[in-house]
PDB file of C-alpha atoms in Angstrom:
ATOM      1  CA  UNK A  14     -42.366  -9.564 -41.561  1.00  0.00           C
ATOM      2  CA  UNK A  15     -40.821  -6.555 -39.784  1.00  0.00           C
ATOM      3  CA  UNK A  16     -38.166  -6.275 -42.482  1.00  0.00           C
ATOM      4  CA  UNK A  17     -40.865  -6.042 -45.159  1.00  0.00           C
ATOM      5  CA  UNK A  18     -42.684  -3.334 -43.261  1.00  0.00           C
ATOM      6  CA  UNK A  19     -39.462  -1.366 -42.772  1.00  0.00           C
ATOM      7  CA  UNK A  20     -38.586  -1.738 -46.447  1.00  0.00           C
ATOM      8  CA  UNK A  21     -42.092  -0.610 -47.445  1.00  0.00           C
ATOM      9  CA  UNK A  22     -41.835   2.456 -45.210  1.00  0.00           C
ATOM     10  CA  UNK A  23     -38.489   3.427 -46.722  1.00  0.00           C
ATOM     11  CA  UNK A  24     -39.816   2.833 -50.239  1.00  0.00           C
ATOM     12  CA  UNK A  25     -42.836   5.036 -49.542  1.00  0.00           C
ATOM     13  CA  UNK A  26     -40.609   7.772 -48.132  1.00  0.00           C
ATOM     14  CA  UNK A  27     -38.392   7.594 -51.198  1.00  0.00           C
ATOM     15  CA  UNK A  28     -41.415   7.780 -53.538  1.00  0.00           C
ATOM     16  CA  UNK A  29     -42.800  10.694 -51.527  1.00  0.00           C
ATOM     17  CA  UNK A  30     -39.437  12.462 -51.837  1.00  0.00           C
ATOM     18  CA  UNK A  31     -39.400  11.851 -55.604  1.00  0.00           C
ATOM     19  CA  UNK A  32     -42.926  13.201 -55.943  1.00  0.00           C
ATOM     20  CA  UNK A  33     -41.916  16.255 -53.957  1.00  0.00           C
ATOM     21  CA  UNK A  34     -38.925  16.906 -56.222  1.00  0.00           C
ATOM     22  CA  UNK A  35     -41.083  16.322 -59.277  1.00  0.00           C
ATOM     23  CA  UNK A  36     -43.642  18.881 -58.120  1.00  0.00           C
ATOM     24  CA  UNK A  37     -40.914  21.374 -57.325  1.00  0.00           C
ATOM     25  CA  UNK A  38     -39.440  20.986 -60.819  1.00  0.00           C
ATOM     26  CA  UNK A  39     -42.892  21.359 -62.377  1.00  0.00           C
ATOM     27  CA  UNK A  40     -43.398  24.591 -60.464  1.00  0.00           C
ATOM     28  CA  UNK A  41     -40.030  25.881 -61.686  1.00  0.00           C
ATOM     29  CA  UNK A  42     -40.869  25.018 -65.276  1.00  0.00           C
ATOM     30  CA  UNK A  43     -44.453  26.301 -65.100  1.00  0.00           C
ATOM     31  CA  UNK A  44     -45.567  28.818 -67.695  1.00  0.00           C
ATOM     32  CA  UNK A  45     -46.101  31.403 -64.977  1.00  0.00           C
ATOM     33  CA  UNK A  46     -43.716  34.325 -64.737  1.00  0.00           C
ATOM     34  CA  UNK A  47     -40.976  34.225 -62.093  1.00  0.00           C
ATOM     35  CA  UNK A  48     -42.814  36.978 -60.208  1.00  0.00           C
ATOM     36  CA  UNK A  49     -46.020  34.893 -60.056  1.00  0.00           C
ATOM     37  CA  UNK A  50     -44.128  31.833 -58.819  1.00  0.00           C
ATOM     38  CA  UNK A  51     -42.170  33.872 -56.285  1.00  0.00           C
ATOM     39  CA  UNK A  52     -45.315  35.657 -55.097  1.00  0.00           C
ATOM     40  CA  UNK A  53     -47.154  32.399 -54.536  1.00  0.00           C
ATOM     41  CA  UNK A  54     -44.135  30.914 -52.783  1.00  0.00           C
ATOM     42  CA  UNK A  55     -43.711  33.941 -50.502  1.00  0.00           C
ATOM     43  CA  UNK A  56     -47.407  34.033 -49.556  1.00  0.00           C
ATOM     44  CA  UNK A  57     -47.359  30.290 -48.959  1.00  0.00           C
ATOM     45  CA  UNK A  58     -44.350  30.692 -46.698  1.00  0.00           C
ATOM     46  CA  UNK A  59     -46.360  33.060 -44.495  1.00  0.00           C
ATOM     47  CA  UNK A  60     -49.108  30.468 -44.086  1.00  0.00           C
ATOM     48  CA  UNK A  61     -46.605  27.651 -43.585  1.00  0.00           C
ATOM     49  CA  UNK A  62     -44.821  29.414 -40.745  1.00  0.00           C
ATOM     50  CA  UNK A  63     -47.986  30.253 -38.806  1.00  0.00           C
ATOM     51  CA  UNK A  64     -50.242  27.891 -36.923  1.00  0.00           C
ATOM     52  CA  UNK A  65     -52.973  27.113 -39.410  1.00  0.00           C
ATOM     53  CA  UNK A  66     -56.294  28.032 -37.803  1.00  0.00           C
ATOM     54  CA  UNK A  67     -55.983  31.798 -37.523  1.00  0.00           C
ATOM     55  CA  UNK A  68     -57.701  34.729 -39.138  1.00  0.00           C
ATOM     56  CA  UNK A  69     -54.395  35.754 -40.702  1.00  0.00           C
ATOM     57  CA  UNK A  70     -54.115  32.438 -42.521  1.00  0.00           C
ATOM     58  CA  UNK A  71     -57.643  32.783 -43.882  1.00  0.00           C
ATOM     59  CA  UNK A  72     -56.907  36.306 -45.111  1.00  0.00           C
ATOM     60  CA  UNK A  73     -53.658  35.217 -46.772  1.00  0.00           C
ATOM     61  CA  UNK A  74     -55.492  32.306 -48.435  1.00  0.00           C
ATOM     62  CA  UNK A  75     -57.978  34.806 -49.868  1.00  0.00           C
ATOM     63  CA  UNK A  76     -55.110  36.999 -51.081  1.00  0.00           C
ATOM     64  CA  UNK A  77     -53.520  34.002 -52.792  1.00  0.00           C
ATOM     65  CA  UNK A  78     -56.756  33.253 -54.637  1.00  0.00           C
ATOM     66  CA  UNK A  79     -57.411  36.901 -55.510  1.00  0.00           C
ATOM     67  CA  UNK A  80     -53.944  37.736 -56.791  1.00  0.00           C
ATOM     68  CA  UNK A  81     -52.448  36.328 -59.943  1.00  0.00           C
ATOM     69  CA  UNK A  82     -49.883  34.116 -58.204  1.00  0.00           C
ATOM     70  CA  UNK A  83     -48.933  30.503 -58.800  1.00  0.00           C
ATOM     71  CA  UNK A  84     -51.086  28.255 -56.605  1.00  0.00           C
ATOM     72  CA  UNK A  85     -48.693  25.304 -56.956  1.00  0.00           C
ATOM     73  CA  UNK A  86     -45.842  27.414 -55.634  1.00  0.00           C
ATOM     74  CA  UNK A  87     -48.000  28.551 -52.712  1.00  0.00           C
ATOM     75  CA  UNK A  88     -48.964  24.968 -51.894  1.00  0.00           C
ATOM     76  CA  UNK A  89     -45.356  23.841 -52.119  1.00  0.00           C
ATOM     77  CA  UNK A  90     -44.237  26.661 -49.813  1.00  0.00           C
ATOM     78  CA  UNK A  91     -46.944  25.832 -47.280  1.00  0.00           C
ATOM     79  CA  UNK A  92     -45.688  22.256 -47.280  1.00  0.00           C
ATOM     80  CA  UNK A  93     -42.009  23.182 -46.963  1.00  0.00           C
ATOM     81  CA  UNK A  94     -42.391  25.903 -44.349  1.00  0.00           C
ATOM     82  CA  UNK A  95     -44.889  23.996 -42.228  1.00  0.00           C
ATOM     83  CA  UNK A  96     -42.383  21.169 -41.836  1.00  0.00           C
ATOM     84  CA  UNK A  97     -39.606  23.592 -40.977  1.00  0.00           C
ATOM     85  CA  UNK A  98     -41.692  25.816 -38.726  1.00  0.00           C
ATOM     86  CA  UNK A  99     -41.609  23.485 -35.729  1.00  0.00           C
ATOM     87  CA  UNK A 100     -37.814  23.794 -35.718  1.00  0.00           C
ATOM     88  CA  UNK A 101     -38.165  27.560 -35.464  1.00  0.00           C
ATOM     89  CA  UNK A 102     -40.931  27.514 -32.841  1.00  0.00           C
ATOM     90  CA  UNK A 103     -38.605  28.175 -29.859  1.00  0.00           C
ATOM     91  CA  UNK A 104     -37.105  31.199 -31.600  1.00  0.00           C
ATOM     92  CA  UNK A 105     -40.512  32.412 -32.772  1.00  0.00           C
ATOM     93  CA  UNK A 106     -41.909  31.929 -29.254  1.00  0.00           C
ATOM     94  CA  UNK A 107     -39.205  34.209 -27.834  1.00  0.00           C
ATOM     95  CA  UNK A 108     -39.906  36.836 -30.512  1.00  0.00           C
ATOM     96  CA  UNK A 109     -43.648  36.689 -29.846  1.00  0.00           C
ATOM     97  CA  UNK A 110     -43.136  36.762 -26.091  1.00  0.00           C
ATOM     98  CA  UNK A 111     -40.944  39.844 -26.387  1.00  0.00           C
ATOM     99  CA  UNK A 112     -43.437  41.684 -28.626  1.00  0.00           C
ATOM    100  CA  UNK A 113     -46.414  40.785 -26.429  1.00  0.00           C
ATOM    101  CA  UNK A 114     -44.842  41.423 -23.027  1.00  0.00           C
ATOM    102  CA  UNK A 115     -41.545  43.240 -23.459  1.00  0.00           C
ATOM    103  CA  UNK A 116     -42.762  46.358 -25.251  1.00  0.00           C
ATOM    104  CA  UNK A 117     -44.837  48.269 -22.707  1.00  0.00           C
ATOM    105  CA  UNK A 118     -46.116  50.834 -25.205  1.00  0.00           C
ATOM    106  CA  UNK A 119     -47.952  48.092 -27.145  1.00  0.00           C
ATOM    107  CA  UNK A 120     -49.879  46.689 -24.147  1.00  0.00           C
ATOM    108  CA  UNK A 121     -52.892  48.960 -24.718  1.00  0.00           C
ATOM    109  CA  UNK A 122     -52.918  48.015 -28.410  1.00  0.00           C
ATOM    110  CA  UNK A 123     -53.001  44.287 -27.624  1.00  0.00           C
ATOM    111  CA  UNK A 124     -55.828  44.835 -25.129  1.00  0.00           C
ATOM    112  CA  UNK A 125     -57.904  46.830 -27.636  1.00  0.00           C
ATOM    113  CA  UNK A 126     -57.258  44.286 -30.388  1.00  0.00           C
ATOM    114  CA  UNK A 127     -58.295  41.387 -28.183  1.00  0.00           C
ATOM    115  CA  UNK A 128     -61.531  43.158 -27.241  1.00  0.00           C
ATOM    116  CA  UNK A 129     -62.553  43.574 -30.890  1.00  0.00           C
ATOM    117  CA  UNK A 130     -65.139  41.060 -32.149  1.00  0.00           C
ATOM    118  CA  UNK A 131     -62.670  39.326 -34.502  1.00  0.00           C
ATOM    119  CA  UNK A 132     -59.602  39.929 -32.328  1.00  0.00           C
ATOM    120  CA  UNK A 133     -59.536  36.523 -30.629  1.00  0.00           C
ATOM    121  CA  UNK A 134     -59.730  34.788 -34.029  1.00  0.00           C
ATOM    122  CA  UNK A 135     -56.267  36.127 -34.826  1.00  0.00           C
ATOM    123  CA  UNK A 136     -54.877  34.212 -31.814  1.00  0.00           C
ATOM    124  CA  UNK A 137     -52.263  36.975 -31.621  1.00  0.00           C
ATOM    125  CA  UNK A 138     -52.073  36.536 -27.830  1.00  0.00           C
ATOM    126  CA  UNK A 139     -50.322  33.195 -28.430  1.00  0.00           C
ATOM    127  CA  UNK A 140     -46.588  33.869 -28.430  1.00  0.00           C
ATOM    128  CA  UNK A 141     -45.879  31.374 -31.220  1.00  0.00           C
ATOM    129  CA  UNK A 142     -48.613  32.819 -33.438  1.00  0.00           C
ATOM    130  CA  UNK A 143     -47.352  36.381 -32.912  1.00  0.00           C
ATOM    131  CA  UNK A 144     -43.706  35.405 -33.394  1.00  0.00           C
ATOM    132  CA  UNK A 145     -44.364  33.312 -36.484  1.00  0.00           C
ATOM    133  CA  UNK A 146     -46.484  36.041 -38.075  1.00  0.00           C
ATOM    134  CA  UNK A 147     -43.785  38.659 -37.470  1.00  0.00           C
ATOM    135  CA  UNK A 148     -41.057  36.243 -38.556  1.00  0.00           C
ATOM    136  CA  UNK A 149     -43.009  35.494 -41.736  1.00  0.00           C
ATOM    137  CA  UNK A 150     -43.386  39.216 -42.456  1.00  0.00           C
ATOM    138  CA  UNK A 151     -39.647  39.738 -41.956  1.00  0.00           C
ATOM    139  CA  UNK A 152     -38.821  36.793 -44.242  1.00  0.00           C
ATOM    140  CA  UNK A 153     -41.411  37.695 -46.900  1.00  0.00           C
ATOM    141  CA  UNK A 154     -39.184  39.946 -49.037  1.00  0.00           C
ATOM    142  CA  UNK A 155     -36.077  37.717 -48.889  1.00  0.00           C
ATOM    143  CA  UNK A 156     -38.181  34.646 -49.773  1.00  0.00           C
ATOM    144  CA  UNK A 157     -39.846  36.490 -52.662  1.00  0.00           C
ATOM    145  CA  UNK A 158     -36.661  37.870 -54.200  1.00  0.00           C
ATOM    146  CA  UNK A 159     -34.676  34.687 -53.518  1.00  0.00           C
ATOM    147  CA  UNK A 160     -37.302  32.506 -55.176  1.00  0.00           C
ATOM    148  CA  UNK A 161     -37.552  34.896 -58.124  1.00  0.00           C
ATOM    149  CA  UNK A 162     -33.787  34.698 -58.665  1.00  0.00           C
ATOM    150  CA  UNK A 163     -33.883  30.902 -58.308  1.00  0.00           C
ATOM    151  CA  UNK A 164     -36.626  30.562 -60.936  1.00  0.00           C
ATOM    152  CA  UNK A 165     -34.776  32.826 -63.382  1.00  0.00           C
ATOM    153  CA  UNK A 166     -31.481  30.999 -62.808  1.00  0.00           C
ATOM    154  CA  UNK A 167     -33.178  27.614 -63.205  1.00  0.00           C
ATOM    155  CA  UNK A 168     -34.805  28.595 -66.469  1.00  0.00           C
ATOM    156  CA  UNK A 169     -31.688  30.262 -67.901  1.00  0.00           C
ATOM    157  CA  UNK A 170     -29.349  27.331 -67.595  1.00  0.00           C
ATOM    158  CA  UNK A 171     -29.466  25.584 -64.309  1.00  0.00           C
ATOM    159  CA  UNK A 172     -32.095  23.179 -65.634  1.00  0.00           C
ATOM    160  CA  UNK A 173     -29.790  21.930 -68.401  1.00  0.00           C
ATOM    161  CA  UNK A 174     -26.931  21.427 -65.939  1.00  0.00           C
ATOM    162  CA  UNK A 175     -29.120  19.519 -63.502  1.00  0.00           C
ATOM    163  CA  UNK A 176     -30.452  17.258 -66.258  1.00  0.00           C
ATOM    164  CA  UNK A 177     -26.861  16.201 -67.007  1.00  0.00           C
ATOM    165  CA  UNK A 178     -26.276  14.867 -63.505  1.00  0.00           C
ATOM    166  CA  UNK A 179     -26.045  11.087 -63.498  1.00  0.00           C
ATOM    167  CA  UNK A 180     -28.363  10.692 -60.514  1.00  0.00           C
ATOM    168  CA  UNK A 181     -31.054  12.778 -62.209  1.00  0.00           C
ATOM    169  CA  UNK A 182     -30.787  10.665 -65.350  1.00  0.00           C
ATOM    170  CA  UNK A 183     -31.131   7.473 -63.322  1.00  0.00           C
ATOM    171  CA  UNK A 184     -34.109   8.744 -61.336  1.00  0.00           C
ATOM    172  CA  UNK A 185     -35.972  10.246 -64.301  1.00  0.00           C
ATOM    173  CA  UNK A 186     -35.433   7.079 -66.310  1.00  0.00           C
ATOM    174  CA  UNK A 187     -36.857   4.825 -63.602  1.00  0.00           C
ATOM    175  CA  UNK A 188     -40.407   3.462 -63.601  1.00  0.00           C
ATOM    176  CA  UNK A 189     -40.992   4.937 -60.144  1.00  0.00           C
ATOM    177  CA  UNK A 190     -40.475   8.455 -61.516  1.00  0.00           C
ATOM    178  CA  UNK A 191     -42.717   7.899 -64.519  1.00  0.00           C
TER     179      UNK A 191
END
């Protein structure tokens, strides 16, 4: 019985992985421009790096819906970066701790911000929130331009090369994929 459960868990993980790859490929092939896909991915990466229930996340969600960016790319980035964010939490904690406590000239700013009516909703006084927000801002441009280059490269020839791989042919021909 335990063997069946273990096999089922591995099968579900494999199917989840295939669905994830399928969605990523659909995003790359989407009719949206590379800039729209990259913009959605970069904005999604900001949300994915931060703890979710903050005012910043709500504002970025509104920006995603107001701008003409690819929502699938944003969703995919939220998924990818939220799984990777916990690995970066110790580094982001140190960054946030330094910004909140190590820079004396900003102490009055943090106090004034916290005393504003919406200030506590930002949760900026949490070192991980502050560090992940700043880390996301630093990574925003590299993520945007990197994703834009990846989409262009994929559409210009990388897609054809990947389709020729034997493993891709096996997976796309399987009933699980379809």
